[in-house]
mmCIF file of C-alpha atoms in Angstrom:
data_model
loop_
_atom_site.group_PDB
_atom_site.id
_atom_site.type_symbol
_atom_site.label_atom_id
_atom_site.label_comp_id
_atom_site.label_asym_id
_atom_site.label_seq_id
_atom_site.Cartn_x
_atom_site.Cartn_y
_atom_site.Cartn_z
ATOM 1 C CA MET A 76 -69.005 -29.947 -15.258
ATOM 2 C CA GLN A 77 -71.003 -31.447 -12.402
ATOM 3 C CA ARG A 78 -71.902 -29.050 -9.615
ATOM 4 C CA LEU A 79 -71.461 -30.102 -5.945
ATOM 5 C CA SER A 80 -74.461 -30.040 -3.682
ATOM 6 C CA PRO A 81 -74.221 -27.779 -0.611
ATOM 7 C CA SER A 82 -73.809 -30.747 1.712
ATOM 8 C CA LYS A 83 -71.028 -32.307 -0.360
ATOM 9 C CA PHE A 84 -69.263 -28.907 -0.669
ATOM 10 C CA ARG A 85 -69.264 -28.435 3.132
ATOM 11 C CA ALA A 86 -67.844 -31.937 3.585
ATOM 12 C CA SER A 87 -65.043 -31.446 1.063
ATOM 13 C CA ASN A 88 -64.233 -28.032 2.540
ATOM 14 C CA GLY A 89 -63.827 -29.594 5.970
ATOM 15 C CA ILE A 90 -61.422 -32.215 4.577
ATOM 16 C CA LEU A 91 -59.255 -29.476 2.963
ATOM 17 C CA LYS A 92 -59.118 -27.550 6.230
ATOM 18 C CA SER A 93 -58.083 -30.636 8.164
ATOM 19 C CA LEU A 94 -55.239 -31.268 5.670
ATOM 20 C CA ALA A 95 -54.047 -27.632 5.505
ATOM 21 C CA THR A 96 -54.148 -26.757 9.210
ATOM 22 C CA PRO A 97 -50.960 -28.674 10.225
ATOM 23 C CA LEU A 98 -49.009 -26.977 7.418
ATOM 24 C CA LEU A 99 -50.114 -23.529 8.499
ATOM 25 C CA GLU A 100 -49.263 -23.948 12.165
ATOM 26 C CA THR A 101 -46.047 -22.062 13.106
ATOM 27 C CA ARG A 102 -44.523 -25.105 14.799
ATOM 28 C CA HIS A 103 -44.475 -26.844 11.389
ATOM 29 C CA LEU A 104 -43.442 -23.853 9.288
ATOM 30 C CA SER A 105 -40.029 -22.118 9.684
ATOM 31 C CA ILE A 106 -40.270 -18.494 8.562
ATOM 32 C CA PRO A 107 -36.947 -16.587 8.465
ATOM 33 C CA GLN A 108 -37.004 -13.549 10.705
ATOM 34 C CA CYS A 109 -35.797 -10.134 9.574
ATOM 35 C CA ARG A 110 -32.134 -9.514 10.439
ATOM 36 C CA THR A 111 -30.537 -6.303 11.547
ATOM 37 C CA ARG A 112 -27.876 -4.655 9.391
ATOM 38 C CA ASP A 113 -25.134 -5.740 11.823
ATOM 39 C CA GLU A 114 -26.355 -9.359 11.731
ATOM 40 C CA LEU A 115 -26.382 -9.377 7.937
ATOM 41 C CA ARG A 116 -22.902 -7.824 7.846
ATOM 42 C CA GLN A 117 -21.677 -10.437 10.314
ATOM 43 C CA SER A 118 -23.084 -13.294 8.222
ATOM 44 C CA PHE A 119 -20.992 -12.172 5.252
ATOM 45 C CA ARG A 120 -17.825 -11.650 7.263
ATOM 46 C CA GLY A 121 -14.968 -14.066 6.569
ATOM 47 C CA ILE A 122 -13.882 -16.400 9.329
ATOM 48 C CA SER A 123 -10.347 -14.930 9.354
ATOM 49 C CA SER A 124 -11.429 -11.291 9.405
ATOM 50 C CA ALA A 125 -11.416 -9.208 12.545
ATOM 51 C CA THR A 126 -14.807 -8.194 13.878
ATOM 52 C CA LYS A 127 -13.487 -5.216 15.853
ATOM 53 C CA PRO A 128 -10.818 -2.647 14.962
ATOM 54 C CA ALA A 129 -7.380 -3.955 15.940
ATOM 55 C CA TYR A 130 -5.699 -0.532 15.951
ATOM 56 C CA GLU A 131 -6.547 3.137 15.507
ATOM 57 C CA GLY A 132 -8.044 3.758 12.072
ATOM 58 C CA HIS A 133 -8.458 0.046 11.287
ATOM 59 C CA ILE A 134 -11.496 -0.898 9.178
ATOM 60 C CA PRO A 135 -12.131 -4.680 9.306
ATOM 61 C CA LEU A 136 -13.315 -6.173 6.016
ATOM 62 C CA SER A 137 -14.886 -9.496 5.090
ATOM 63 C CA TRP A 138 -13.381 -11.465 2.219
ATOM 64 C CA PHE A 139 -16.195 -10.206 -0.018
ATOM 65 C CA GLU A 140 -15.691 -6.571 0.987
ATOM 66 C CA ASN A 141 -11.928 -6.933 0.517
ATOM 67 C CA ALA A 142 -12.354 -8.396 -2.974
ATOM 68 C CA PHE A 143 -14.900 -5.748 -3.950
ATOM 69 C CA LEU A 144 -12.622 -2.937 -2.749
ATOM 70 C CA ALA A 145 -9.621 -4.474 -4.511
ATOM 71 C CA VAL A 146 -11.403 -4.545 -7.874
ATOM 72 C CA GLY A 147 -12.922 -1.104 -7.440
ATOM 73 C CA SER A 148 -9.686 0.545 -6.310
ATOM 74 C CA ALA A 149 -7.824 -1.066 -9.214
ATOM 75 C CA PHE A 150 -10.202 0.449 -11.769
ATOM 76 C CA VAL A 151 -10.163 3.886 -10.123
ATOM 77 C CA SER A 152 -6.368 3.876 -9.739
ATOM 78 C CA LEU A 153 -5.862 3.063 -13.409
ATOM 79 C CA ALA A 154 -8.378 5.693 -14.481
ATOM 80 C CA ASP A 155 -6.934 8.392 -12.201
ATOM 81 C CA PRO A 156 -3.404 7.723 -10.857
ATOM 82 C CA ARG A 157 -3.677 10.873 -8.734
ATOM 83 C CA ARG A 158 -6.104 9.088 -6.407
ATOM 84 C CA GLY A 159 -3.614 8.206 -3.711
ATOM 85 C CA ASP A 160 -6.354 6.840 -1.462
ATOM 86 C CA MET A 161 -7.347 4.271 -4.075
ATOM 87 C CA ILE A 162 -3.742 3.292 -4.758
ATOM 88 C CA ALA A 163 -3.270 2.786 -1.024
ATOM 89 C CA ALA A 164 -6.436 0.674 -0.823
ATOM 90 C CA LEU A 165 -5.276 -1.420 -3.774
ATOM 91 C CA GLY A 166 -1.958 -2.097 -2.076
ATOM 92 C CA GLU A 167 -3.621 -3.221 1.153
ATOM 93 C CA THR A 168 -6.412 -5.345 -0.308
ATOM 94 C CA THR A 169 -4.091 -7.239 -2.672
ATOM 95 C CA ALA A 170 -1.157 -7.708 -0.282
ATOM 96 C CA GLY A 171 -2.124 -11.266 0.676
ATOM 97 C CA PRO A 172 0.785 -13.486 1.802
ATOM 98 C CA SER A 173 3.425 -10.996 0.645
ATOM 99 C CA LEU A 174 3.310 -9.085 3.951
ATOM 100 C CA PRO A 175 4.069 -12.132 6.144
ATOM 101 C CA ARG A 176 7.010 -12.874 3.841
ATOM 102 C CA LEU A 177 8.325 -9.327 4.232
ATOM 103 C CA ARG A 178 7.904 -9.540 7.995
ATOM 104 C CA ASP A 179 9.877 -12.791 8.004
ATOM 105 C CA ARG A 180 12.675 -11.051 6.099
ATOM 106 C CA MET A 181 12.705 -8.293 8.696
ATOM 107 C CA LEU A 182 12.760 -10.801 11.556
ATOM 108 C CA ALA A 183 15.695 -12.605 9.925
ATOM 109 C CA SER A 184 17.739 -9.377 9.884
ATOM 110 C CA PRO A 185 19.087 -7.683 13.050
ATOM 111 C CA GLU A 186 18.400 -4.288 11.465
ATOM 112 C CA GLY A 187 14.911 -5.349 10.382
ATOM 113 C CA ARG A 188 14.090 -6.692 13.847
ATOM 114 C CA LYS A 189 15.093 -3.337 15.303
ATOM 115 C CA VAL A 190 12.699 -1.599 12.900
ATOM 116 C CA LEU A 191 9.828 -3.890 13.938
ATOM 117 C CA LYS A 192 10.622 -3.252 17.603
ATOM 118 C CA ASP A 193 10.902 0.541 17.357
ATOM 119 C CA ARG A 194 8.269 1.053 14.633
ATOM 120 C CA PRO A 195 9.643 4.425 13.462
ATOM 121 C CA ARG A 196 7.482 6.681 11.294
ATOM 122 C CA VAL A 197 8.633 8.918 8.466
ATOM 123 C CA ASN A 198 7.074 12.375 8.204
ATOM 124 C CA SER A 199 8.059 16.007 8.758
ATOM 125 C CA SER A 200 7.276 15.772 12.484
ATOM 126 C CA THR A 201 9.538 12.759 13.079
ATOM 127 C CA VAL A 202 12.374 13.704 10.699
ATOM 128 C CA ASP A 203 14.169 17.028 11.222
ATOM 129 C CA MET A 204 14.812 18.228 7.673
ATOM 130 C CA ASN A 205 16.922 21.157 8.834
ATOM 131 C CA LYS A 206 19.160 18.771 10.734
ATOM 132 C CA LEU A 207 19.503 16.521 7.697
ATOM 133 C CA ALA A 208 20.558 19.528 5.637
ATOM 134 C CA GLN A 209 23.530 19.986 7.953
ATOM 135 C CA TYR A 210 24.971 16.578 7.148
ATOM 136 C CA PRO A 211 28.000 16.681 4.810
ATOM 137 C CA GLU A 212 27.706 16.422 1.056
ATOM 138 C CA GLY A 213 27.566 12.772 -0.001
ATOM 139 C CA SER A 214 25.798 11.583 3.137
ATOM 140 C CA PHE A 215 22.445 9.845 2.886
ATOM 141 C CA GLY A 216 20.707 12.478 5.017
ATOM 142 C CA ARG A 217 21.929 15.321 2.797
ATOM 143 C CA ALA A 218 21.075 13.338 -0.365
ATOM 144 C CA TYR A 219 17.529 12.757 0.899
ATOM 145 C CA VAL A 220 16.905 16.459 1.606
ATOM 146 C CA THR A 221 18.349 17.355 -1.800
ATOM 147 C CA TRP A 222 16.088 14.784 -3.456
ATOM 148 C CA LEU A 223 13.013 16.236 -1.714
ATOM 149 C CA GLU A 224 13.966 19.750 -2.847
ATOM 150 C CA ARG A 225 14.650 18.609 -6.398
ATOM 151 C CA CYS A 226 11.351 16.743 -6.727
ATOM 152 C CA GLY A 227 9.281 19.280 -4.794
ATOM 153 C CA VAL A 228 7.692 16.687 -2.493
ATOM 154 C CA THR A 229 7.373 16.104 1.257
ATOM 155 C CA PRO A 230 7.203 12.907 3.329
ATOM 156 C CA ASP A 231 3.723 13.832 4.592
ATOM 157 C CA THR A 232 1.671 12.394 1.734
ATOM 158 C CA ARG A 233 1.526 8.717 2.788
ATOM 159 C CA ALA A 234 -1.949 7.576 3.835
ATOM 160 C CA PRO A 235 -2.294 5.495 7.014
ATOM 161 C CA VAL A 236 -3.021 1.785 6.627
ATOM 162 C CA LYS A 237 -6.680 0.875 7.235
ATOM 163 C CA TYR A 238 -7.633 -2.504 5.808
ATOM 164 C CA ILE A 239 -4.983 -4.945 7.109
ATOM 165 C CA ASP A 240 -6.176 -6.861 10.169
ATOM 166 C CA ASP A 241 -2.886 -7.793 11.827
ATOM 167 C CA PRO A 242 -1.293 -4.720 13.506
ATOM 168 C CA GLU A 243 2.269 -5.884 12.831
ATOM 169 C CA LEU A 244 1.559 -6.586 9.166
ATOM 170 C CA ALA A 245 -0.197 -3.224 8.956
ATOM 171 C CA TYR A 246 3.034 -1.611 10.150
ATOM 172 C CA VAL A 247 5.049 -3.518 7.546
ATOM 173 C CA MET A 248 2.804 -2.037 4.841
ATOM 174 C CA GLN A 249 3.060 1.419 6.425
ATOM 175 C CA ARG A 250 6.842 1.074 6.562
ATOM 176 C CA TYR A 251 7.011 0.206 2.872
ATOM 177 C CA ARG A 252 4.765 3.128 2.039
ATOM 178 C CA GLU A 253 6.735 5.690 4.036
ATOM 179 C CA CYS A 254 10.134 4.416 2.826
ATOM 180 C CA HIS A 255 9.157 4.600 -0.837
ATOM 181 C CA ASP A 256 10.892 7.973 -1.215
ATOM 182 C CA PHE A 257 14.087 6.506 0.242
ATOM 183 C CA TYR A 258 14.034 3.994 -2.618
ATOM 184 C CA HIS A 259 13.676 6.868 -5.078
ATOM 185 C CA CYS A 260 16.598 8.646 -3.464
ATOM 186 C CA ILE A 261 19.045 5.760 -3.306
ATOM 187 C CA CYS A 262 18.131 4.640 -6.840
ATOM 188 C CA ASN A 263 18.523 8.222 -8.104
ATOM 189 C CA LEU A 264 15.065 8.345 -9.682
ATOM 190 C CA PRO A 265 12.819 11.452 -9.878
ATOM 191 C CA VAL A 266 9.047 11.621 -9.540
ATOM 192 C CA ASN A 267 7.472 11.204 -12.978
ATOM 193 C CA VAL A 268 5.460 8.476 -14.640
ATOM 194 C CA GLU A 269 8.283 6.566 -16.324
ATOM 195 C CA SER A 270 10.577 6.752 -13.273
ATOM 196 C CA GLU A 271 7.752 5.702 -10.978
ATOM 197 C CA LEU A 272 7.044 2.694 -13.175
ATOM 198 C CA ALA A 273 10.737 1.790 -13.240
ATOM 199 C CA LEU A 274 10.756 1.863 -9.446
ATOM 200 C CA LYS A 275 7.604 -0.290 -9.347
ATOM 201 C CA TYR A 276 9.414 -2.967 -11.349
ATOM 202 C CA PHE A 277 12.350 -2.631 -8.943
ATOM 203 C CA GLU A 278 10.055 -2.946 -5.921
ATOM 204 C CA PHE A 279 8.290 -5.975 -7.348
ATOM 205 C CA ALA A 280 11.620 -7.735 -7.904
ATOM 206 C CA ASN A 281 12.884 -6.668 -4.475
ATOM 207 C CA LEU A 282 9.769 -6.945 -2.305
ATOM 208 C CA GLY A 283 7.185 -8.948 -4.253
ATOM 209 C CA LEU A 284 4.145 -6.803 -3.424
ATOM 210 C CA PRO A 285 1.264 -7.567 -5.853
ATOM 211 C CA MET A 286 0.318 -3.889 -6.111
ATOM 212 C CA THR A 287 3.707 -3.099 -7.628
ATOM 213 C CA ALA A 288 3.132 -5.788 -10.267
ATOM 214 C CA ILE A 289 -0.320 -4.395 -11.091
ATOM 215 C CA SER A 290 1.110 -0.892 -11.501
ATOM 216 C CA ALA A 291 4.014 -2.196 -13.587
ATOM 217 C CA LEU A 292 1.650 -4.163 -15.820
ATOM 218 C CA PHE A 293 -0.968 -1.503 -16.556
ATOM 219 C CA GLY A 294 0.930 1.742 -15.891
ATOM 220 C CA PRO A 295 2.870 1.733 -19.195
ATOM 221 C CA LEU A 296 -0.427 2.111 -21.064
ATOM 222 C CA ARG A 297 -0.360 5.790 -20.028
ATOM 223 C CA LEU A 298 3.014 6.421 -21.684
ATOM 224 C CA THR A 299 3.701 7.537 -25.211
ATOM 225 C CA ALA A 300 5.105 4.924 -27.573
ATOM 226 C CA GLN A 301 8.571 6.465 -27.319
ATOM 227 C CA LYS A 302 8.615 6.545 -23.510
ATOM 228 C CA ARG A 303 7.142 3.041 -23.326
ATOM 229 C CA SER A 304 9.879 1.760 -25.635
ATOM 230 C CA ARG A 305 12.596 3.292 -23.436
ATOM 231 C CA LEU A 306 10.946 1.941 -20.293
ATOM 232 C CA PHE A 307 11.054 -1.653 -21.512
ATOM 233 C CA SER A 308 14.402 -1.444 -23.291
ATOM 234 C CA GLU A 309 16.379 0.414 -20.587
ATOM 235 C CA TYR A 310 14.636 0.766 -17.241
ATOM 236 C CA VAL A 311 12.895 -2.596 -16.861
ATOM 237 C CA PRO A 312 16.047 -4.703 -17.412
ATOM 238 C CA TRP A 313 17.858 -2.558 -14.814
ATOM 239 C CA ALA A 314 14.930 -2.736 -12.352
ATOM 240 C CA LEU A 315 14.480 -6.509 -12.522
ATOM 241 C CA LYS A 316 18.190 -7.303 -12.335
ATOM 242 C CA CYS A 317 19.076 -4.733 -9.686
ATOM 243 C CA GLY A 318 15.942 -5.193 -7.594
ATOM 244 C CA GLY A 319 16.155 -8.976 -7.758
ATOM 245 C CA SER A 320 19.784 -9.134 -6.611
ATOM 246 C CA ALA A 321 19.817 -6.270 -4.083
ATOM 247 C CA GLN A 322 19.281 -6.618 -0.356
ATOM 248 C CA SER A 323 15.603 -6.502 0.597
ATOM 249 C CA LEU A 324 15.163 -2.790 1.320
ATOM 250 C CA ILE A 325 12.322 -3.405 3.780
ATOM 251 C CA THR A 326 14.998 -4.532 6.279
ATOM 252 C CA VAL A 327 16.919 -1.226 6.228
ATOM 253 C CA TYR A 328 16.696 1.114 9.234
ATOM 254 C CA TRP A 329 17.111 4.248 7.126
ATOM 255 C CA GLU A 330 16.844 6.677 10.022
ATOM 256 C CA LYS A 331 19.974 5.175 11.608
ATOM 257 C CA ARG A 332 21.979 5.780 8.433
ATOM 258 C CA TRP A 333 21.630 9.537 7.869
ATOM 259 C CA SER A 334 25.363 10.146 8.350
ATOM 260 C CA GLU A 335 26.536 7.267 6.141
ATOM 261 C CA ASN A 336 27.921 7.825 2.664
ATOM 262 C CA ILE A 337 25.218 7.076 0.127
ATOM 263 C CA GLU A 338 27.607 5.491 -2.356
ATOM 264 C CA ASP A 339 28.854 3.116 0.347
ATOM 265 C CA MET A 340 25.234 2.248 1.136
ATOM 266 C CA LYS A 341 24.579 1.415 -2.509
ATOM 267 C CA LYS A 342 27.543 -0.941 -2.553
ATOM 268 C CA GLU A 343 26.365 -2.566 0.675
ATOM 269 C CA PHE A 344 22.846 -3.105 -0.669
ATOM 270 C CA GLY A 345 23.979 -4.144 -4.145
ATOM 271 C CA ILE A 346 22.339 -1.206 -5.930
ATOM 272 C CA TRP A 347 23.633 0.605 -9.002
ATOM 273 C CA ASP A 348 22.188 3.650 -10.783
ATOM 274 C CA PRO A 349 19.559 3.222 -13.506
ATOM 275 C CA PRO A 350 19.803 4.818 -16.957
ATOM 276 C CA GLU A 351 19.825 8.604 -16.721
ATOM 277 C CA ALA A 352 16.370 9.907 -15.878
ATOM 278 C CA ARG A 353 14.530 13.091 -16.817
ATOM 279 C CA TRP A 354 14.466 15.560 -13.897
ATOM 280 C CA SER A 355 12.184 18.600 -13.713
ATOM 281 C CA LYS A 356 14.701 20.630 -11.672
ATOM 282 C CA PRO A 357 18.480 20.751 -12.165
ATOM 283 C CA LEU A 358 20.593 19.232 -9.401
ATOM 284 C CA SER A 359 22.361 22.557 -8.873
ATOM 285 C CA GLU A 360 19.082 24.257 -7.907
ATOM 286 C CA ALA A 361 18.222 21.480 -5.466
ATOM 287 C CA LYS A 362 21.659 21.650 -3.872
ATOM 288 C CA ALA A 363 21.341 25.432 -3.563
ATOM 289 C CA ALA A 364 17.973 25.003 -1.816
ATOM 290 C CA ALA A 365 19.474 22.416 0.537
ATOM 291 C CA GLU A 366 22.388 24.737 1.343
ATOM 292 C CA LYS A 367 19.952 27.549 2.035
ATOM 293 C CA ARG A 368 18.090 25.277 4.437
ATOM 294 C CA GLN A 369 21.428 24.371 6.055
ATOM 295 C CA GLN A 370 22.319 28.043 6.552
ATOM 296 C CA ALA A 371 18.885 28.795 8.022
ATOM 297 C CA ALA A 372 19.209 25.888 10.437
ATOM 298 C CA ALA A 373 22.716 27.007 11.442
ATOM 299 C CA SER A 374 21.547 30.578 12.126
ATOM 300 C CA GLU A 375 18.660 29.324 14.266
ATOM 301 C CA SER A 376 20.935 27.155 16.372
ATOM 302 C CA GLY A 377 23.667 29.812 16.647
ATOM 303 C CA PRO A 378 24.183 32.270 19.550
#
């Protein structure tokens, strides 16, 4: 290899510098600047997502965050059905266009419009259980208290909606969530895995929420072969036929119907009882507990 003389080396070095200098000047080279965490989060946010909370407790999500949470909550919910927070997140992140459809059903019904206007909530601070226990036998209010006693549950276990941007649609989801026990009551179903799955099929046929379909599809994997066989041979046909033909239950203003006869309500809504379910507590014990509550309420309100 031929070596360059010092004079030729200096000349060639000067030519390289003259060629490289324009490329190295900042006005010719665009170097991306470091972004803050908020700027990076904003760049990934979907164009239809809210950038600020729209209501108390609201957590705005980008499309990517929503999809990630949907997948993650689905896996956790299937692995541990006791994770109510993950089940709630799954319902919200997969709701999609089903909530606008449910809102339209409510707007098309005088009773549903009243619900959207008043936005009632269902919990032990808004519903007087002692008062419901004083309703006559056969009324919806008395049946609901008896159902709560028989199943050993309260209406205070429903998580608030967090991940739905539109406040009105968020209420529609909250309304479905808090009225779920009313569906149990009027369909005469207890709280156990097979009955819960039967009600999920009913809700999917009646309301069309994707979360109910996901639960109905994967939930039976947790059942024994015998229970799974009964679910598909007895409960699912009832749920799809009854839920598909019944009035959309999201339009019902349940709190205005405490005094109505529950059997008359079933006829009005087009609901009939499912195959006999397995209850953990006899009906007689639940009725006795409801009567005891009624007597306690009467003594408190007496002279």
